[in-house]
Coordinates of C-alpha atoms in Angstrom, one line a residue:
Chain A
X1 CA 61.7 23.2 -96.4
X2 CA 64.3 21.9 -94.0
X3 CA 66.8 19.2 -95.0
X4 CA 67.6 16.2 -92.8
X5 CA 70.4 16.6 -90.2
X6 CA 74.0 16.2 -91.4
X7 CA 77.5 16.5 -90.1
X8 CA 79.3 19.4 -91.6
X9 CA 83.0 19.6 -92.5
X10 CA 85.0 22.4 -94.0
X11 CA 88.5 20.9 -94.7
X12 CA 91.4 23.0 -95.7
X13 CA 93.1 20.7 -98.2
X14 CA 92.3 17.9 -100.6
X15 CA 93.9 15.3 -98.2
X16 CA 91.2 16.3 -95.6
X17 CA 88.5 15.8 -98.1
X18 CA 89.7 12.5 -99.4
X19 CA 90.2 11.2 -95.7
X20 CA 86.4 12.0 -95.1
X21 CA 85.4 10.4 -98.2
X22 CA 87.3 7.2 -97.2
X23 CA 85.8 7.2 -93.6
X24 CA 82.2 7.8 -94.8
X25 CA 81.9 6.1 -98.2
X26 CA 78.8 7.1 -100.0
X27 CA 77.2 8.6 -96.9
X28 CA 79.5 11.5 -97.7
X29 CA 79.1 14.1 -100.6
X30 CA 81.3 17.1 -101.4
X31 CA 79.6 20.4 -102.0
X32 CA 80.9 23.3 -104.1
X33 CA 78.3 26.2 -104.4
X34 CA 75.4 23.9 -103.3
X35 CA 73.0 25.2 -105.8
X36 CA 72.2 21.9 -107.1
X37 CA 72.7 19.8 -103.9
X38 CA 70.9 22.1 -101.3
X39 CA 67.6 22.1 -103.3
X40 CA 67.7 18.3 -103.4
X41 CA 68.4 18.1 -99.8
X42 CA 65.6 20.5 -98.9
X43 CA 63.2 18.3 -100.9
X44 CA 64.8 15.3 -99.1
X45 CA 65.5 13.7 -102.4
X46 CA 69.2 13.6 -101.6
X47 CA 70.3 12.4 -98.1
X48 CA 73.8 13.5 -97.2
X49 CA 74.7 12.4 -93.6
X50 CA 78.3 13.9 -94.1
X51 CA 78.5 17.1 -96.0
X52 CA 82.0 18.2 -97.0
X53 CA 82.1 21.9 -98.0
X54 CA 84.9 22.5 -100.4
X55 CA 84.9 26.3 -100.1
X56 CA 88.3 26.5 -98.0
X57 CA 90.0 23.7 -99.9
X58 CA 93.3 25.0 -101.4
X59 CA 94.0 24.8 -105.0
X60 CA 90.4 24.4 -106.4
X61 CA 90.1 28.0 -107.5
X62 CA 91.6 30.0 -110.3
X63 CA 91.4 30.3 -114.1
X64 CA 94.4 29.7 -116.2
X65 CA 94.6 30.7 -119.8
X66 CA 97.9 29.3 -121.4
X67 CA 99.1 28.8 -124.9
X68 CA 98.2 25.1 -124.7
X69 CA 94.8 25.4 -123.2
X70 CA 92.6 26.5 -120.3
X71 CA 92.4 25.2 -116.7
X72 CA 89.5 26.0 -114.6
X73 CA 89.5 25.1 -110.9
X74 CA 86.4 23.2 -109.9
X75 CA 85.4 25.9 -107.5
X76 CA 85.4 28.7 -110.2
X77 CA 81.9 30.2 -110.3
X78 CA 79.8 30.9 -113.3
X79 CA 80.2 34.7 -112.5
X80 CA 84.1 34.4 -112.4
X81 CA 83.9 32.7 -115.9
X82 CA 81.8 35.6 -117.2
X83 CA 84.0 38.3 -115.6
X84 CA 87.3 36.9 -116.9
X85 CA 88.3 38.9 -120.1
X86 CA 91.2 36.6 -120.9
X87 CA 89.0 33.6 -120.9
X88 CA 86.4 35.3 -123.0
X89 CA 89.0 36.1 -125.5
X90 CA 90.5 32.5 -125.6
X91 CA 87.1 30.7 -125.5
X92 CA 84.2 33.0 -125.9
X93 CA 81.7 30.3 -125.8
X94 CA 82.3 29.8 -122.1
X95 CA 81.0 33.4 -121.3
X96 CA 78.2 33.0 -123.8
X97 CA 76.9 29.7 -122.1
X98 CA 77.6 30.9 -118.5
X99 CA 75.4 34.0 -119.1
X100 CA 72.5 31.7 -120.0
X101 CA 72.7 29.7 -116.7
X102 CA 70.4 30.5 -113.9
X103 CA 70.5 34.2 -112.7
X104 CA 73.0 36.5 -111.3
X105 CA 72.7 35.4 -107.7
X106 CA 72.8 31.7 -108.5
X107 CA 75.9 32.3 -110.8
X108 CA 77.6 33.8 -107.9
X109 CA 77.4 30.5 -106.0
X110 CA 77.2 28.0 -108.8
X111 CA 80.6 26.4 -109.8
X112 CA 81.9 24.8 -113.1
X113 CA 83.0 21.8 -111.1
X114 CA 79.6 21.3 -109.4
X115 CA 77.8 21.8 -112.7
X116 CA 79.9 19.1 -114.6
X117 CA 80.3 16.7 -111.7
X118 CA 76.6 16.5 -110.7
X119 CA 75.5 14.6 -113.8
X120 CA 72.1 16.5 -114.0
X121 CA 71.0 16.3 -117.8
X122 CA 69.6 19.8 -117.4
X123 CA 73.0 21.4 -116.5
X124 CA 74.6 23.4 -119.5
X125 CA 78.3 22.9 -118.7
X126 CA 78.5 19.2 -119.4
X127 CA 77.4 19.5 -123.1
X128 CA 79.5 22.5 -123.5
X129 CA 82.5 20.7 -122.3
X130 CA 81.9 17.7 -124.6
X131 CA 81.7 20.2 -127.5
X132 CA 85.2 21.6 -126.4
X133 CA 86.6 18.1 -125.8
X134 CA 87.4 19.2 -122.2
X135 CA 88.8 16.7 -119.6
X136 CA 88.0 16.5 -116.0
X137 CA 90.7 15.8 -113.3
X138 CA 89.6 13.3 -110.7
X139 CA 91.6 12.9 -107.7
X140 CA 91.2 9.7 -105.6
X141 CA 93.0 8.3 -102.5
X142 CA 95.9 6.9 -104.3
X143 CA 95.7 8.4 -107.9
X144 CA 94.8 11.1 -110.2
X145 CA 93.3 10.6 -113.6
X146 CA 91.7 12.6 -116.4
X147 CA 88.6 11.6 -117.9
X148 CA 87.3 13.1 -121.2
X149 CA 84.0 14.9 -120.9
X150 CA 82.8 12.8 -123.8
X151 CA 83.4 9.6 -121.7
X152 CA 82.2 10.9 -118.3
X153 CA 78.4 10.7 -118.4
X154 CA 76.6 7.4 -118.1
X155 CA 73.1 8.2 -117.1
X156 CA 71.2 10.9 -115.1
X157 CA 73.4 11.5 -112.1
X158 CA 75.6 8.6 -112.9
X159 CA 79.1 9.5 -114.0
X160 CA 82.6 8.0 -114.3
X161 CA 83.6 9.6 -111.0
X162 CA 84.1 7.0 -108.2
X163 CA 82.6 7.6 -104.6
X164 CA 86.0 8.3 -103.3
X165 CA 87.2 10.6 -106.1
X166 CA 86.9 14.4 -106.2
X167 CA 86.6 16.4 -109.5
X168 CA 89.3 19.1 -108.9
X169 CA 89.6 20.8 -112.4
X170 CA 88.5 21.1 -115.9
X171 CA 91.1 21.4 -118.8
X172 CA 90.0 22.6 -122.2
X173 CA 92.1 22.7 -125.3
X174 CA 92.0 26.3 -126.8
X175 CA 89.0 26.2 -129.2
X176 CA 89.4 27.4 -132.8
X177 CA 87.0 29.0 -135.2
X178 CA 83.5 30.3 -134.6
X179 CA 81.3 29.4 -131.6
X180 CA 77.7 29.6 -130.4
X181 CA 75.8 28.4 -127.3
X182 CA 72.1 28.5 -128.1
X183 CA 69.5 27.8 -125.4
X184 CA 65.7 27.7 -125.5
X185 CA 64.2 27.9 -122.1
X186 CA 60.9 28.9 -120.7
X187 CA 62.1 31.7 -118.5
X188 CA 65.4 33.1 -117.0
X189 CA 66.7 30.6 -114.6
X190 CA 65.1 27.6 -116.2
X191 CA 66.9 24.6 -117.6
X192 CA 66.9 24.1 -121.3
X193 CA 64.1 22.9 -123.2
X194 CA 66.9 22.3 -125.8
X195 CA 70.3 23.7 -125.9
X196 CA 73.2 23.4 -128.6
X197 CA 76.9 24.0 -128.2
X198 CA 78.7 24.4 -131.5
X199 CA 82.2 25.1 -132.4
X200 CA 83.1 25.3 -136.3
X201 CA 86.4 25.9 -137.9
X202 CA 86.3 27.4 -141.5
X203 CA 89.1 27.0 -144.0
X204 CA 89.2 28.3 -147.6
X205 CA 85.4 29.0 -147.3
X206 CA 84.3 25.5 -146.2
X207 CA 84.0 23.8 -143.0
X208 CA 87.2 22.2 -141.8
X209 CA 85.8 20.7 -138.5
X210 CA 82.7 21.1 -136.5
X211 CA 81.9 20.0 -132.8
X212 CA 78.4 19.7 -131.7
X213 CA 76.8 18.7 -128.2
X214 CA 73.2 19.0 -127.1
X215 CA 71.8 19.6 -123.6
X216 CA 68.7 18.2 -121.8
X217 CA 67.5 16.0 -124.8
X218 CA 68.6 12.7 -123.1
X219 CA 69.6 11.5 -119.8
X220 CA 73.0 12.5 -120.5
X221 CA 74.6 15.3 -122.7
X222 CA 74.9 14.2 -126.3
X223 CA 78.1 14.8 -128.1
X224 CA 77.0 14.1 -131.7
X225 CA 80.0 13.4 -133.9
X226 CA 77.9 12.5 -136.8
X227 CA 76.2 15.9 -136.8
X228 CA 79.6 17.6 -136.9
X229 CA 80.9 15.2 -139.6
X230 CA 77.9 16.1 -141.7
X231 CA 79.1 19.8 -142.0
X232 CA 82.9 19.0 -142.7
X233 CA 83.7 19.8 -146.3
X234 CA 80.6 21.8 -146.9
X235 CA 79.9 25.5 -147.3
X236 CA 77.1 25.1 -144.8
X237 CA 74.5 24.9 -147.5
X238 CA 70.9 23.7 -146.8
X239 CA 71.7 20.1 -147.5
X240 CA 74.5 20.0 -145.0
X241 CA 72.4 21.7 -142.3
X242 CA 69.7 19.3 -142.8
X243 CA 72.1 16.2 -142.6
X244 CA 73.6 17.7 -139.3
X245 CA 70.1 18.2 -137.9
X246 CA 69.0 14.7 -139.0
X247 CA 72.1 13.2 -137.4
X248 CA 71.5 15.0 -134.2
X249 CA 67.8 13.9 -134.2
X250 CA 69.0 10.3 -134.4
X251 CA 71.4 10.8 -131.5
X252 CA 69.0 12.5 -128.9
X253 CA 66.3 10.6 -126.9
X254 CA 64.1 13.3 -125.2
X255 CA 61.4 12.3 -122.8
X256 CA 58.1 14.2 -122.0
X257 CA 58.0 16.4 -119.0
X258 CA 56.7 19.9 -118.0
X259 CA 58.9 21.4 -120.7
X260 CA 56.9 19.6 -123.4
X261 CA 56.2 16.4 -125.2
X262 CA 58.7 14.6 -127.2
X263 CA 57.8 15.9 -130.6
X264 CA 57.9 19.4 -129.4
X265 CA 61.4 18.9 -127.8
X266 CA 62.7 17.4 -131.1
X267 CA 61.2 20.3 -133.0
X268 CA 62.9 22.8 -130.7
X269 CA 66.2 20.8 -130.8
X270 CA 66.3 21.2 -134.5
X271 CA 65.6 24.9 -134.5
X272 CA 68.2 25.6 -131.8
X273 CA 70.8 23.6 -133.6
X274 CA 70.2 25.3 -136.9
X275 CA 70.5 28.7 -135.1
X276 CA 73.7 27.6 -133.2
X277 CA 75.3 26.3 -136.5
X278 CA 74.4 29.4 -138.4
X279 CA 75.6 31.8 -135.8
X280 CA 79.0 29.8 -135.2
X281 CA 79.6 29.8 -138.9
X282 CA 78.9 33.6 -139.2
X283 CA 81.7 33.9 -136.5
X284 CA 84.1 31.4 -138.0
Chain B
X1 CA 68.2 17.0 -83.7
X2 CA 71.7 17.3 -85.3
X3 CA 74.8 18.5 -83.6
X4 CA 75.0 22.2 -83.2
X5 CA 78.1 24.1 -84.2
X6 CA 79.6 27.4 -83.2
X7 CA 78.9 30.1 -85.8
X8 CA 80.3 33.6 -86.1
X9 CA 79.3 36.1 -88.7
X10 CA 79.1 39.9 -89.2
X11 CA 75.7 41.1 -90.1
X12 CA 75.2 44.7 -91.2
X13 CA 78.5 45.6 -89.3
X14 CA 77.5 43.7 -86.1
X15 CA 79.4 40.7 -84.9
X16 CA 77.1 37.7 -84.2
X17 CA 77.9 34.5 -82.5
X18 CA 75.6 31.6 -81.7
X19 CA 75.1 27.8 -81.8
X20 CA 73.2 26.4 -84.7
X21 CA 72.5 23.2 -86.5
X22 CA 74.6 23.4 -89.8
X23 CA 71.4 22.6 -91.7
X24 CA 69.8 25.8 -90.8
X25 CA 69.2 27.9 -93.9
X26 CA 70.7 31.4 -93.7
X27 CA 67.3 33.1 -94.3
X28 CA 66.0 31.5 -91.1
X29 CA 69.1 32.5 -89.2
X30 CA 68.6 36.1 -90.3
X31 CA 64.8 36.2 -89.8
X32 CA 64.2 34.0 -86.8
X33 CA 67.4 34.0 -84.9
X34 CA 68.7 37.6 -85.4
X35 CA 65.3 39.1 -86.2
X36 CA 66.4 40.7 -89.3
X37 CA 63.2 40.4 -91.1
X38 CA 64.0 42.5 -94.3
X39 CA 65.0 39.6 -96.5
X40 CA 61.7 37.7 -97.2
X41 CA 60.9 34.1 -97.9
X42 CA 59.1 33.9 -101.1
X43 CA 59.5 30.7 -103.2
X44 CA 62.2 29.1 -100.9
X45 CA 63.5 27.4 -104.1
X46 CA 66.1 29.9 -105.2
X47 CA 64.0 31.4 -107.9
X48 CA 62.3 34.5 -106.6
X49 CA 65.1 36.5 -105.1
X50 CA 62.9 37.9 -102.1
X51 CA 65.7 36.5 -99.8
X52 CA 68.5 38.2 -101.5
X53 CA 71.5 39.3 -99.2
X54 CA 75.1 40.3 -99.8
X55 CA 77.4 37.5 -98.6
X56 CA 81.1 38.4 -98.8
X57 CA 80.5 41.0 -101.3
X58 CA 78.1 39.0 -103.6
X59 CA 74.5 38.9 -104.1
X60 CA 73.2 35.5 -103.0
X61 CA 69.8 33.9 -102.2
X62 CA 69.8 33.2 -98.4
X63 CA 67.3 30.3 -98.9
X64 CA 69.9 28.3 -100.6
X65 CA 72.9 28.7 -98.3
X66 CA 73.4 26.7 -95.1
X67 CA 74.4 28.7 -92.0
X68 CA 77.4 26.5 -91.8
X69 CA 78.5 27.7 -95.2
X70 CA 78.2 31.4 -93.9
X71 CA 80.3 30.8 -90.8
X72 CA 83.1 33.5 -90.8
X73 CA 81.1 35.6 -93.4
X74 CA 80.1 39.2 -93.7
X75 CA 76.4 39.8 -94.6
X76 CA 74.6 42.9 -95.6
X77 CA 70.7 43.0 -95.8
X78 CA 68.3 45.9 -96.5
X79 CA 68.7 46.8 -92.9
X80 CA 72.3 47.6 -93.5
X81 CA 71.7 49.9 -96.4
X82 CA 69.8 52.9 -95.1
X83 CA 67.9 54.1 -92.0
X84 CA 64.5 55.7 -92.1
X85 CA 66.1 59.2 -91.6
X86 CA 68.7 58.7 -94.2
X87 CA 67.5 56.3 -96.8
X88 CA 69.9 54.7 -99.5
X89 CA 69.6 56.5 -102.8
X90 CA 68.0 53.3 -104.2
X91 CA 65.3 53.4 -101.5
X92 CA 64.6 57.0 -102.3
X93 CA 64.3 56.2 -106.0
X94 CA 62.1 53.2 -105.5
X95 CA 59.8 55.6 -103.4
X96 CA 59.8 58.4 -105.8
X97 CA 59.3 56.2 -108.9
X98 CA 56.8 53.9 -107.5
X99 CA 59.2 50.9 -107.9
X100 CA 57.0 48.9 -105.4
X101 CA 53.5 48.1 -104.9
X102 CA 53.0 45.4 -102.3
X103 CA 56.6 45.7 -101.4
X104 CA 57.3 42.0 -100.7
X105 CA 60.1 41.6 -103.3
X106 CA 61.6 45.1 -102.6
X107 CA 64.1 44.3 -99.9
X108 CA 65.6 41.6 -102.1
X109 CA 65.2 43.9 -105.2
X110 CA 67.1 46.8 -103.6
X111 CA 69.8 44.7 -101.9
X112 CA 70.5 43.1 -105.4
X113 CA 70.4 46.5 -107.1
X114 CA 73.2 47.8 -104.8
X115 CA 75.6 45.1 -106.1
X116 CA 74.3 45.6 -109.7
X117 CA 75.3 49.4 -109.5
X118 CA 78.6 48.6 -107.9
X119 CA 79.5 46.2 -110.7
X120 CA 78.0 48.5 -113.4
X121 CA 77.5 52.1 -112.2
X122 CA 75.8 53.3 -115.4
X123 CA 73.6 50.4 -116.6
X124 CA 71.4 50.5 -119.7
X125 CA 67.8 49.3 -119.5
X126 CA 68.8 46.0 -120.9
X127 CA 71.7 45.6 -118.5
X128 CA 69.4 46.4 -115.5
X129 CA 66.7 43.8 -116.7
X130 CA 69.5 41.2 -117.1
X131 CA 71.2 42.0 -113.9
X132 CA 68.0 41.9 -112.0
X133 CA 66.8 38.7 -113.5
X134 CA 67.1 36.7 -110.4
X135 CA 64.5 38.9 -108.6
X136 CA 60.8 38.4 -109.4
X137 CA 58.1 40.9 -108.8
X138 CA 54.3 40.1 -109.3
X139 CA 53.0 43.7 -109.0
X140 CA 54.9 46.3 -110.9
X141 CA 55.6 44.7 -114.4
X142 CA 59.1 45.9 -113.7
X143 CA 58.8 49.1 -115.6
X144 CA 59.1 51.3 -112.5
X145 CA 61.7 49.0 -111.0
X146 CA 64.0 49.7 -114.1
X147 CA 63.1 53.4 -113.9
X148 CA 63.9 53.5 -110.1
X149 CA 67.4 51.8 -110.6
X150 CA 68.2 54.1 -113.6
X151 CA 67.3 57.1 -111.4
X152 CA 69.4 56.0 -108.4
X153 CA 72.3 55.3 -110.6
X154 CA 72.1 58.8 -112.0
X155 CA 71.8 60.2 -108.4
X156 CA 74.7 58.1 -107.2
X157 CA 77.0 59.0 -110.0
X158 CA 76.2 62.8 -109.7
X159 CA 76.9 62.6 -105.8
X160 CA 80.2 60.8 -106.7
X161 CA 81.2 63.5 -109.2
X162 CA 80.2 66.3 -106.8
X163 CA 82.5 64.7 -104.2
X164 CA 85.4 64.5 -106.6

């Protein structure tokens, strides 16, 4: 499997990246770890005449855990997320989710920036970042802007990022309460049949807030505000759980593929969300 | 044909320099350009792990890395781990504990296992299975691979203690 020819660039700074994007328009693509893009190029499903490798670009690495929140540089790998103890303490759902992505070799190359920017509905980080209400930093030729993860995804591989912008960082407010990332997959390394990211805050024995997002059950990740709202004020009794699952079912729109027919995916989504809510609650 | 670029890399301690198209995949560079045929091509879709090498200290699948990305890198393959006269402890353990049958996955398995044992010198069975999850074997059922890695870990830890 040999991809089509391309011009290769390895700029040292973001200005160099932006200049290349300006010169080549949508003939150019940036690449982080390449583990989404290279397979697509090998299958010739993606044509990239100008490939911009971000590995040497200054300022795109590093994990910062502050009192206000967390900043992940776009080039932080899944392995680095797993290895970072401060991060696991501040936002344990990140490590829990990253450990369920692909396998050790792929996690050494795969980055958080690539995972969220690519817009593949199968990727785990987009739903996770919606659950955590993260924001993405997009740097363009004349401006820098923040876009909420919950507003970023438009359709499969279609996002709010413009062709001349680069996603440089992910910022996450410090999560509160209990967490769970639950993922059903056919084998290690597979995308989710269904996955749920849940963060729940418990106060005085009842649910004070709940954030729920689902993965690979629509052509975008699904942040399900109604499902979270169904839990608020309850003690997570069966009625509240049923209401949350029903709200989630109304929000998702799975399609049939080699992971199963629609009814099966809906069934798995319900099981996975129930498990995730129960586990997050037990940790809240 | 695309434009060729000048590539430098160190493979198993030896400096290499050549011209290559950036789209060349690292596994082909190793096998066909440098005649380092330990790393194998299995699925060629970053699932099976037969092409696993160590790139700048990390296990990666060489079928999913462009040679251009590896410009300036240091690479270790199975050929860099031991010699027929002085096998790496993992190679000894795979031999002793029947950790291979057809052998196709073995170079990738062992190259990955060296990094697993660096990251975690005393892994449990579960940690071995999780840490080796990127390498597929269709013969052994994995049981003897786990045994081999456990045995190698014990051997390497004992040797380290004896040296101290």
